[in-house]
């Protein structure tokens, strides 16, 4: 069974891009029994671009881990009693991570070539090329057409949900993430020239982008929700 190994790693750097789109349009991408997490008729896609250092089974020392770039496309979703993210696709620049990830997880890994120079991201992956430049300037206003009343409200609602939701045989498995909430620090930044091939055709608008400071994560083994 997949998603049964507790993993640990250190994230640095990390950007979280959040897009919004019509809920009716995005609902077809989410398998049952999950439901979209929505706000005023909109649903949300979270794209993470992060560098993972020392990724390994949690019982092993960090020096035994692997380092690689991880890109993942996730829908904000919920199941009774649990909010989280449903992984539609993952990309990684490590063939070993792609092979082991597809064997041990349900995150749908593909191989990618990743180049990050300063604040410019360039990813080459079949069907999921990505290019974006992150500005050093903070985002201080709501995106045009936002369903939220304030930028603070949007930021709180869309803050990374620390659980992956995995539908299996009509039930939902939750892979919860452990992190030091006091150490979670992020800021909203502006994005320039963003192109996300995998999201093409979904009519999405960029809502906001978090730039997250380095932090340790533990990905716990999945559990079946009651």
PDB file of C-alpha atoms in Angstrom:
ATOM      1  CA  UNK A   1       0.000   0.000   0.000  1.00  0.00           C
ATOM      2  CA  UNK A   2       1.282   3.461  -0.875  1.00  0.00           C
ATOM      3  CA  UNK A   3       1.852   6.436   1.442  1.00  0.00           C
ATOM      4  CA  UNK A   4       2.760   4.226   4.419  1.00  0.00           C
ATOM      5  CA  UNK A   5       6.259   5.550   5.163  1.00  0.00           C
ATOM      6  CA  UNK A   6       6.940   8.601   7.334  1.00  0.00           C
ATOM      7  CA  UNK A   7       9.417  10.900   5.570  1.00  0.00           C
ATOM      8  CA  UNK A   8      11.384  13.947   6.716  1.00  0.00           C
ATOM      9  CA  UNK A   9      13.207  16.756   4.945  1.00  0.00           C
ATOM     10  CA  UNK A  10      14.227  20.413   4.994  1.00  0.00           C
ATOM     11  CA  UNK A  11      12.612  22.855   2.565  1.00  0.00           C
ATOM     12  CA  UNK A  12      14.646  25.731   1.097  1.00  0.00           C
ATOM     13  CA  UNK A  13      13.710  27.793  -0.843  1.00  0.00           C
ATOM     14  CA  UNK A  14       9.971  27.503  -1.428  1.00  0.00           C
ATOM     15  CA  UNK A  15       7.319  29.383  -3.379  1.00  0.00           C
ATOM     16  CA  UNK A  16       3.594  28.664  -3.283  1.00  0.00           C
ATOM     17  CA  UNK A  17       1.558  30.013  -6.199  1.00  0.00           C
ATOM     18  CA  UNK A  18      -2.208  30.083  -5.674  1.00  0.00           C
ATOM     19  CA  UNK A  19      -4.606  30.357  -8.618  1.00  0.00           C
ATOM     20  CA  UNK A  20      -8.383  30.708  -8.567  1.00  0.00           C
ATOM     21  CA  UNK A  21     -10.917  29.439 -11.067  1.00  0.00           C
ATOM     22  CA  UNK A  22     -14.594  28.705 -11.395  1.00  0.00           C
ATOM     23  CA  UNK A  23     -15.481  25.860  -9.038  1.00  0.00           C
ATOM     24  CA  UNK A  24     -17.717  24.167 -11.593  1.00  0.00           C
ATOM     25  CA  UNK A  25     -14.801  24.031 -14.021  1.00  0.00           C
ATOM     26  CA  UNK A  26     -12.327  22.606 -11.502  1.00  0.00           C
ATOM     27  CA  UNK A  27     -14.672  20.129  -9.850  1.00  0.00           C
ATOM     28  CA  UNK A  28     -14.224  17.628 -12.678  1.00  0.00           C
ATOM     29  CA  UNK A  29     -10.514  17.382 -11.783  1.00  0.00           C
ATOM     30  CA  UNK A  30     -11.223  16.199  -8.248  1.00  0.00           C
ATOM     31  CA  UNK A  31     -12.063  12.516  -7.675  1.00  0.00           C
ATOM     32  CA  UNK A  32     -14.752  11.365  -5.260  1.00  0.00           C
ATOM     33  CA  UNK A  33     -15.284  11.379  -2.357  1.00  0.00           C
ATOM     34  CA  UNK A  34     -13.360  14.668  -2.031  1.00  0.00           C
ATOM     35  CA  UNK A  35     -15.018  18.068  -2.258  1.00  0.00           C
ATOM     36  CA  UNK A  36     -13.516  21.343  -3.412  1.00  0.00           C
ATOM     37  CA  UNK A  37     -12.741  24.005  -0.845  1.00  0.00           C
ATOM     38  CA  UNK A  38     -14.478  27.046  -2.289  1.00  0.00           C
ATOM     39  CA  UNK A  39     -15.120  30.737  -1.687  1.00  0.00           C
ATOM     40  CA  UNK A  40     -17.998  32.511  -3.442  1.00  0.00           C
ATOM     41  CA  UNK A  41     -18.051  30.126  -6.363  1.00  0.00           C
ATOM     42  CA  UNK A  42     -14.286  29.904  -6.816  1.00  0.00           C
ATOM     43  CA  UNK A  43     -11.955  26.966  -6.205  1.00  0.00           C
ATOM     44  CA  UNK A  44      -8.177  27.137  -5.883  1.00  0.00           C
ATOM     45  CA  UNK A  45      -5.077  25.462  -7.277  1.00  0.00           C
ATOM     46  CA  UNK A  46      -1.837  25.529  -5.293  1.00  0.00           C
ATOM     47  CA  UNK A  47       1.462  25.070  -7.144  1.00  0.00           C
ATOM     48  CA  UNK A  48       4.558  24.555  -5.029  1.00  0.00           C
ATOM     49  CA  UNK A  49       8.101  24.992  -6.307  1.00  0.00           C
ATOM     50  CA  UNK A  50      10.567  24.038  -3.602  1.00  0.00           C
ATOM     51  CA  UNK A  51      14.007  22.593  -3.037  1.00  0.00           C
ATOM     52  CA  UNK A  52      14.081  19.677  -0.625  1.00  0.00           C
ATOM     53  CA  UNK A  53      17.260  18.811   1.252  1.00  0.00           C
ATOM     54  CA  UNK A  54      17.851  15.593   3.156  1.00  0.00           C
ATOM     55  CA  UNK A  55      14.645  13.868   2.080  1.00  0.00           C
ATOM     56  CA  UNK A  56      14.648  10.432   3.717  1.00  0.00           C
ATOM     57  CA  UNK A  57      12.664   8.026   5.914  1.00  0.00           C
ATOM     58  CA  UNK A  58      12.201   9.888   9.202  1.00  0.00           C
ATOM     59  CA  UNK A  59      14.242   7.385  11.222  1.00  0.00           C
ATOM     60  CA  UNK A  60      17.361   8.059   9.141  1.00  0.00           C
ATOM     61  CA  UNK A  61      19.842  10.947   9.649  1.00  0.00           C
ATOM     62  CA  UNK A  62      19.573  13.944   7.323  1.00  0.00           C
ATOM     63  CA  UNK A  63      22.959  13.184   5.758  1.00  0.00           C
ATOM     64  CA  UNK A  64      21.445  10.004   4.309  1.00  0.00           C
ATOM     65  CA  UNK A  65      18.758  11.932   2.467  1.00  0.00           C
ATOM     66  CA  UNK A  66      18.415  13.144  -1.112  1.00  0.00           C
ATOM     67  CA  UNK A  67      18.232  16.725  -2.326  1.00  0.00           C
ATOM     68  CA  UNK A  68      16.093  17.691  -5.322  1.00  0.00           C
ATOM     69  CA  UNK A  69      13.593  20.182  -6.724  1.00  0.00           C
ATOM     70  CA  UNK A  70       9.929  19.312  -6.304  1.00  0.00           C
ATOM     71  CA  UNK A  71       7.039  20.912  -8.167  1.00  0.00           C
ATOM     72  CA  UNK A  72       3.474  19.885  -7.386  1.00  0.00           C
ATOM     73  CA  UNK A  73       0.038  20.902  -8.603  1.00  0.00           C
ATOM     74  CA  UNK A  74      -2.649  20.536  -5.934  1.00  0.00           C
ATOM     75  CA  UNK A  75      -6.336  21.370  -5.539  1.00  0.00           C
ATOM     76  CA  UNK A  76      -7.610  22.787  -2.260  1.00  0.00           C
ATOM     77  CA  UNK A  77     -10.004  20.094  -1.089  1.00  0.00           C
ATOM     78  CA  UNK A  78     -11.822  18.795   1.956  1.00  0.00           C
ATOM     79  CA  UNK A  79     -13.278  15.639   3.388  1.00  0.00           C
ATOM     80  CA  UNK A  80     -15.429  15.512   6.529  1.00  0.00           C
ATOM     81  CA  UNK A  81     -13.257  16.777   9.381  1.00  0.00           C
ATOM     82  CA  UNK A  82     -10.166  17.459   7.270  1.00  0.00           C
ATOM     83  CA  UNK A  83      -9.045  20.147   4.841  1.00  0.00           C
ATOM     84  CA  UNK A  84      -6.023  19.542   2.649  1.00  0.00           C
ATOM     85  CA  UNK A  85      -4.643  19.317  -0.868  1.00  0.00           C
ATOM     86  CA  UNK A  86      -5.254  16.773  -3.602  1.00  0.00           C
ATOM     87  CA  UNK A  87      -2.117  16.135  -5.688  1.00  0.00           C
ATOM     88  CA  UNK A  88      -2.884  16.178  -9.410  1.00  0.00           C
ATOM     89  CA  UNK A  89       0.736  16.002 -10.541  1.00  0.00           C
ATOM     90  CA  UNK A  90       4.301  16.228  -9.216  1.00  0.00           C
ATOM     91  CA  UNK A  91       7.575  16.899 -11.025  1.00  0.00           C
ATOM     92  CA  UNK A  92      11.105  16.314  -9.723  1.00  0.00           C
ATOM     93  CA  UNK A  93      14.601  16.630 -11.158  1.00  0.00           C
ATOM     94  CA  UNK A  94      15.785  13.387  -9.537  1.00  0.00           C
ATOM     95  CA  UNK A  95      15.087  10.145 -11.461  1.00  0.00           C
ATOM     96  CA  UNK A  96      15.400   8.206  -8.192  1.00  0.00           C
ATOM     97  CA  UNK A  97      12.763  10.380  -6.524  1.00  0.00           C
ATOM     98  CA  UNK A  98      10.448   9.978  -9.520  1.00  0.00           C
ATOM     99  CA  UNK A  99      10.773   6.194  -9.474  1.00  0.00           C
ATOM    100  CA  UNK A 100      10.511   5.778  -5.701  1.00  0.00           C
ATOM    101  CA  UNK A 101       7.843   8.462  -5.430  1.00  0.00           C
ATOM    102  CA  UNK A 102       5.574   6.672  -7.868  1.00  0.00           C
ATOM    103  CA  UNK A 103       6.214   3.361  -6.101  1.00  0.00           C
ATOM    104  CA  UNK A 104       5.611   4.625  -2.568  1.00  0.00           C
ATOM    105  CA  UNK A 105       3.211   7.585  -2.937  1.00  0.00           C
ATOM    106  CA  UNK A 106       0.145   8.729  -4.858  1.00  0.00           C
ATOM    107  CA  UNK A 107       1.660  12.051  -5.932  1.00  0.00           C
ATOM    108  CA  UNK A 108       1.988  11.232  -9.670  1.00  0.00           C
ATOM    109  CA  UNK A 109       5.665  12.055 -10.252  1.00  0.00           C
ATOM    110  CA  UNK A 110       7.222  13.017 -13.607  1.00  0.00           C
ATOM    111  CA  UNK A 111      10.812  13.864 -14.454  1.00  0.00           C
ATOM    112  CA  UNK A 112      11.731  17.510 -15.029  1.00  0.00           C
ATOM    113  CA  UNK A 113      14.732  19.684 -15.748  1.00  0.00           C
ATOM    114  CA  UNK A 114      14.831  22.556 -13.266  1.00  0.00           C
ATOM    115  CA  UNK A 115      16.817  25.768 -13.426  1.00  0.00           C
ATOM    116  CA  UNK A 116      16.454  28.347 -10.678  1.00  0.00           C
ATOM    117  CA  UNK A 117      18.658  31.394 -10.968  1.00  0.00           C
ATOM    118  CA  UNK A 118      18.047  33.821  -8.163  1.00  0.00           C
ATOM    119  CA  UNK A 119      14.330  34.515  -8.387  1.00  0.00           C
ATOM    120  CA  UNK A 120      13.756  33.170 -11.893  1.00  0.00           C
ATOM    121  CA  UNK A 121      12.299  29.683 -12.272  1.00  0.00           C
ATOM    122  CA  UNK A 122      12.460  27.627 -15.459  1.00  0.00           C
ATOM    123  CA  UNK A 123      11.128  24.069 -15.540  1.00  0.00           C
ATOM    124  CA  UNK A 124      11.054  21.729 -18.529  1.00  0.00           C
ATOM    125  CA  UNK A 125       8.673  18.794 -18.137  1.00  0.00           C
ATOM    126  CA  UNK A 126       6.459  17.025 -20.631  1.00  0.00           C
ATOM    127  CA  UNK A 127       3.119  18.807 -20.556  1.00  0.00           C
ATOM    128  CA  UNK A 128       4.149  20.994 -17.632  1.00  0.00           C
ATOM    129  CA  UNK A 129       6.735  23.570 -18.687  1.00  0.00           C
ATOM    130  CA  UNK A 130       6.856  26.434 -16.217  1.00  0.00           C
ATOM    131  CA  UNK A 131       8.466  29.851 -16.243  1.00  0.00           C
ATOM    132  CA  UNK A 132       8.121  32.553 -13.596  1.00  0.00           C
ATOM    133  CA  UNK A 133      10.039  35.438 -12.125  1.00  0.00           C
ATOM    134  CA  UNK A 134       9.467  36.279  -8.465  1.00  0.00           C
ATOM    135  CA  UNK A 135       9.704  39.948  -7.620  1.00  0.00           C
ATOM    136  CA  UNK A 136      11.366  41.078  -4.410  1.00  0.00           C
ATOM    137  CA  UNK A 137       8.433  43.461  -3.938  1.00  0.00           C
ATOM    138  CA  UNK A 138       5.642  42.368  -1.637  1.00  0.00           C
ATOM    139  CA  UNK A 139       2.053  41.984  -2.780  1.00  0.00           C
ATOM    140  CA  UNK A 140       0.094  44.664  -0.961  1.00  0.00           C
ATOM    141  CA  UNK A 141      -3.302  44.619  -2.712  1.00  0.00           C
ATOM    142  CA  UNK A 142      -5.862  42.002  -3.642  1.00  0.00           C
ATOM    143  CA  UNK A 143      -5.717  40.520  -7.107  1.00  0.00           C
ATOM    144  CA  UNK A 144      -8.320  41.900  -9.476  1.00  0.00           C
ATOM    145  CA  UNK A 145     -11.606  40.013  -9.185  1.00  0.00           C
ATOM    146  CA  UNK A 146     -10.674  38.359  -5.903  1.00  0.00           C
ATOM    147  CA  UNK A 147     -13.583  36.810  -3.964  1.00  0.00           C
ATOM    148  CA  UNK A 148     -12.001  37.902  -0.674  1.00  0.00           C
ATOM    149  CA  UNK A 149     -12.632  41.142   1.204  1.00  0.00           C
ATOM    150  CA  UNK A 150      -9.036  41.829   2.189  1.00  0.00           C
ATOM    151  CA  UNK A 151      -5.572  40.549   1.368  1.00  0.00           C
ATOM    152  CA  UNK A 152      -5.241  39.302   4.952  1.00  0.00           C
ATOM    153  CA  UNK A 153      -8.449  37.302   4.565  1.00  0.00           C
ATOM    154  CA  UNK A 154      -7.175  35.762   1.322  1.00  0.00           C
ATOM    155  CA  UNK A 155      -3.797  34.945   2.871  1.00  0.00           C
ATOM    156  CA  UNK A 156      -5.339  33.216   5.876  1.00  0.00           C
ATOM    157  CA  UNK A 157      -7.870  31.230   3.849  1.00  0.00           C
ATOM    158  CA  UNK A 158      -5.274  30.041   1.335  1.00  0.00           C
ATOM    159  CA  UNK A 159      -2.433  29.324   3.752  1.00  0.00           C
ATOM    160  CA  UNK A 160      -0.897  25.945   2.978  1.00  0.00           C
ATOM    161  CA  UNK A 161      -3.136  23.145   4.273  1.00  0.00           C
ATOM    162  CA  UNK A 162      -0.801  20.653   6.038  1.00  0.00           C
ATOM    163  CA  UNK A 163      -2.363  17.451   4.728  1.00  0.00           C
ATOM    164  CA  UNK A 164      -2.524  15.561   1.453  1.00  0.00           C
ATOM    165  CA  UNK A 165      -5.941  14.018   0.772  1.00  0.00           C
ATOM    166  CA  UNK A 166      -5.836  10.739  -1.131  1.00  0.00           C
ATOM    167  CA  UNK A 167      -9.015   8.998  -2.369  1.00  0.00           C
ATOM    168  CA  UNK A 168      -8.737   5.204  -2.190  1.00  0.00           C
ATOM    169  CA  UNK A 169     -11.634   2.851  -2.890  1.00  0.00           C
ATOM    170  CA  UNK A 170     -14.339   5.317  -1.931  1.00  0.00           C
ATOM    171  CA  UNK A 171     -12.563   6.388   1.249  1.00  0.00           C
ATOM    172  CA  UNK A 172     -10.186   9.263   1.952  1.00  0.00           C
ATOM    173  CA  UNK A 173      -6.681   8.782   3.293  1.00  0.00           C
ATOM    174  CA  UNK A 174      -4.991  11.787   4.905  1.00  0.00           C
ATOM    175  CA  UNK A 175      -1.223  12.202   4.861  1.00  0.00           C
ATOM    176  CA  UNK A 176      -0.703  14.862   7.504  1.00  0.00           C
ATOM    177  CA  UNK A 177       2.354  17.075   7.668  1.00  0.00           C
ATOM    178  CA  UNK A 178       4.100  17.963  10.910  1.00  0.00           C
ATOM    179  CA  UNK A 179       5.913  21.282  11.078  1.00  0.00           C
ATOM    180  CA  UNK A 180       6.801  23.820  13.741  1.00  0.00           C
ATOM    181  CA  UNK A 181       4.005  26.346  13.274  1.00  0.00           C
ATOM    182  CA  UNK A 182       6.032  28.964  15.155  1.00  0.00           C
ATOM    183  CA  UNK A 183       8.792  28.522  12.574  1.00  0.00           C
ATOM    184  CA  UNK A 184       6.444  28.886   9.588  1.00  0.00           C
ATOM    185  CA  UNK A 185       7.248  32.291   8.133  1.00  0.00           C
ATOM    186  CA  UNK A 186       6.148  33.561   4.755  1.00  0.00           C
ATOM    187  CA  UNK A 187       5.440  36.758   2.896  1.00  0.00           C
ATOM    188  CA  UNK A 188       3.304  37.561  -0.119  1.00  0.00           C
ATOM    189  CA  UNK A 189       5.312  38.541  -3.179  1.00  0.00           C
ATOM    190  CA  UNK A 190       4.528  39.766  -6.661  1.00  0.00           C
ATOM    191  CA  UNK A 191       5.018  37.484  -9.661  1.00  0.00           C
ATOM    192  CA  UNK A 192       6.179  38.537 -13.118  1.00  0.00           C
ATOM    193  CA  UNK A 193       5.770  36.724 -16.440  1.00  0.00           C
ATOM    194  CA  UNK A 194       4.261  33.544 -14.991  1.00  0.00           C
ATOM    195  CA  UNK A 195       3.548  30.729 -17.470  1.00  0.00           C
ATOM    196  CA  UNK A 196       2.219  27.375 -16.260  1.00  0.00           C
ATOM    197  CA  UNK A 197       1.623  24.979 -19.154  1.00  0.00           C
ATOM    198  CA  UNK A 198      -0.068  22.316 -17.020  1.00  0.00           C
ATOM    199  CA  UNK A 199      -2.806  24.788 -16.028  1.00  0.00           C
ATOM    200  CA  UNK A 200      -3.413  26.031 -19.560  1.00  0.00           C
ATOM    201  CA  UNK A 201      -7.052  25.934 -20.597  1.00  0.00           C
ATOM    202  CA  UNK A 202      -8.469  26.098 -17.067  1.00  0.00           C
ATOM    203  CA  UNK A 203      -9.016  29.875 -17.189  1.00  0.00           C
ATOM    204  CA  UNK A 204      -7.206  30.534 -13.913  1.00  0.00           C
ATOM    205  CA  UNK A 205      -6.059  33.819 -12.398  1.00  0.00           C
ATOM    206  CA  UNK A 206      -3.155  34.198 -10.005  1.00  0.00           C
ATOM    207  CA  UNK A 207      -4.536  35.089  -6.577  1.00  0.00           C
ATOM    208  CA  UNK A 208      -1.280  35.348  -4.620  1.00  0.00           C
ATOM    209  CA  UNK A 209       2.167  33.859  -4.093  1.00  0.00           C
ATOM    210  CA  UNK A 210       3.819  32.989  -0.778  1.00  0.00           C
ATOM    211  CA  UNK A 211       7.578  32.999  -0.376  1.00  0.00           C
ATOM    212  CA  UNK A 212       8.309  30.612   2.489  1.00  0.00           C
ATOM    213  CA  UNK A 213      11.407  30.661   4.664  1.00  0.00           C
ATOM    214  CA  UNK A 214      13.402  27.427   5.200  1.00  0.00           C
ATOM    215  CA  UNK A 215      11.655  24.968   7.495  1.00  0.00           C
ATOM    216  CA  UNK A 216      11.784  21.289   8.531  1.00  0.00           C
ATOM    217  CA  UNK A 217       8.877  19.059   7.506  1.00  0.00           C
ATOM    218  CA  UNK A 218       7.740  15.564   8.393  1.00  0.00           C
ATOM    219  CA  UNK A 219       5.336  13.798   6.021  1.00  0.00           C
ATOM    220  CA  UNK A 220       3.523  11.269   8.210  1.00  0.00           C
ATOM    221  CA  UNK A 221       2.191   7.969   6.950  1.00  0.00           C
ATOM    222  CA  UNK A 222      -1.329   8.161   5.563  1.00  0.00           C
ATOM    223  CA  UNK A 223      -4.319   7.316   7.732  1.00  0.00           C
ATOM    224  CA  UNK A 224      -7.888   6.512   6.742  1.00  0.00           C
ATOM    225  CA  UNK A 225     -10.328   9.235   7.765  1.00  0.00           C
ATOM    226  CA  UNK A 226     -13.265   8.070   9.849  1.00  0.00           C
TER     227      UNK A 226
END
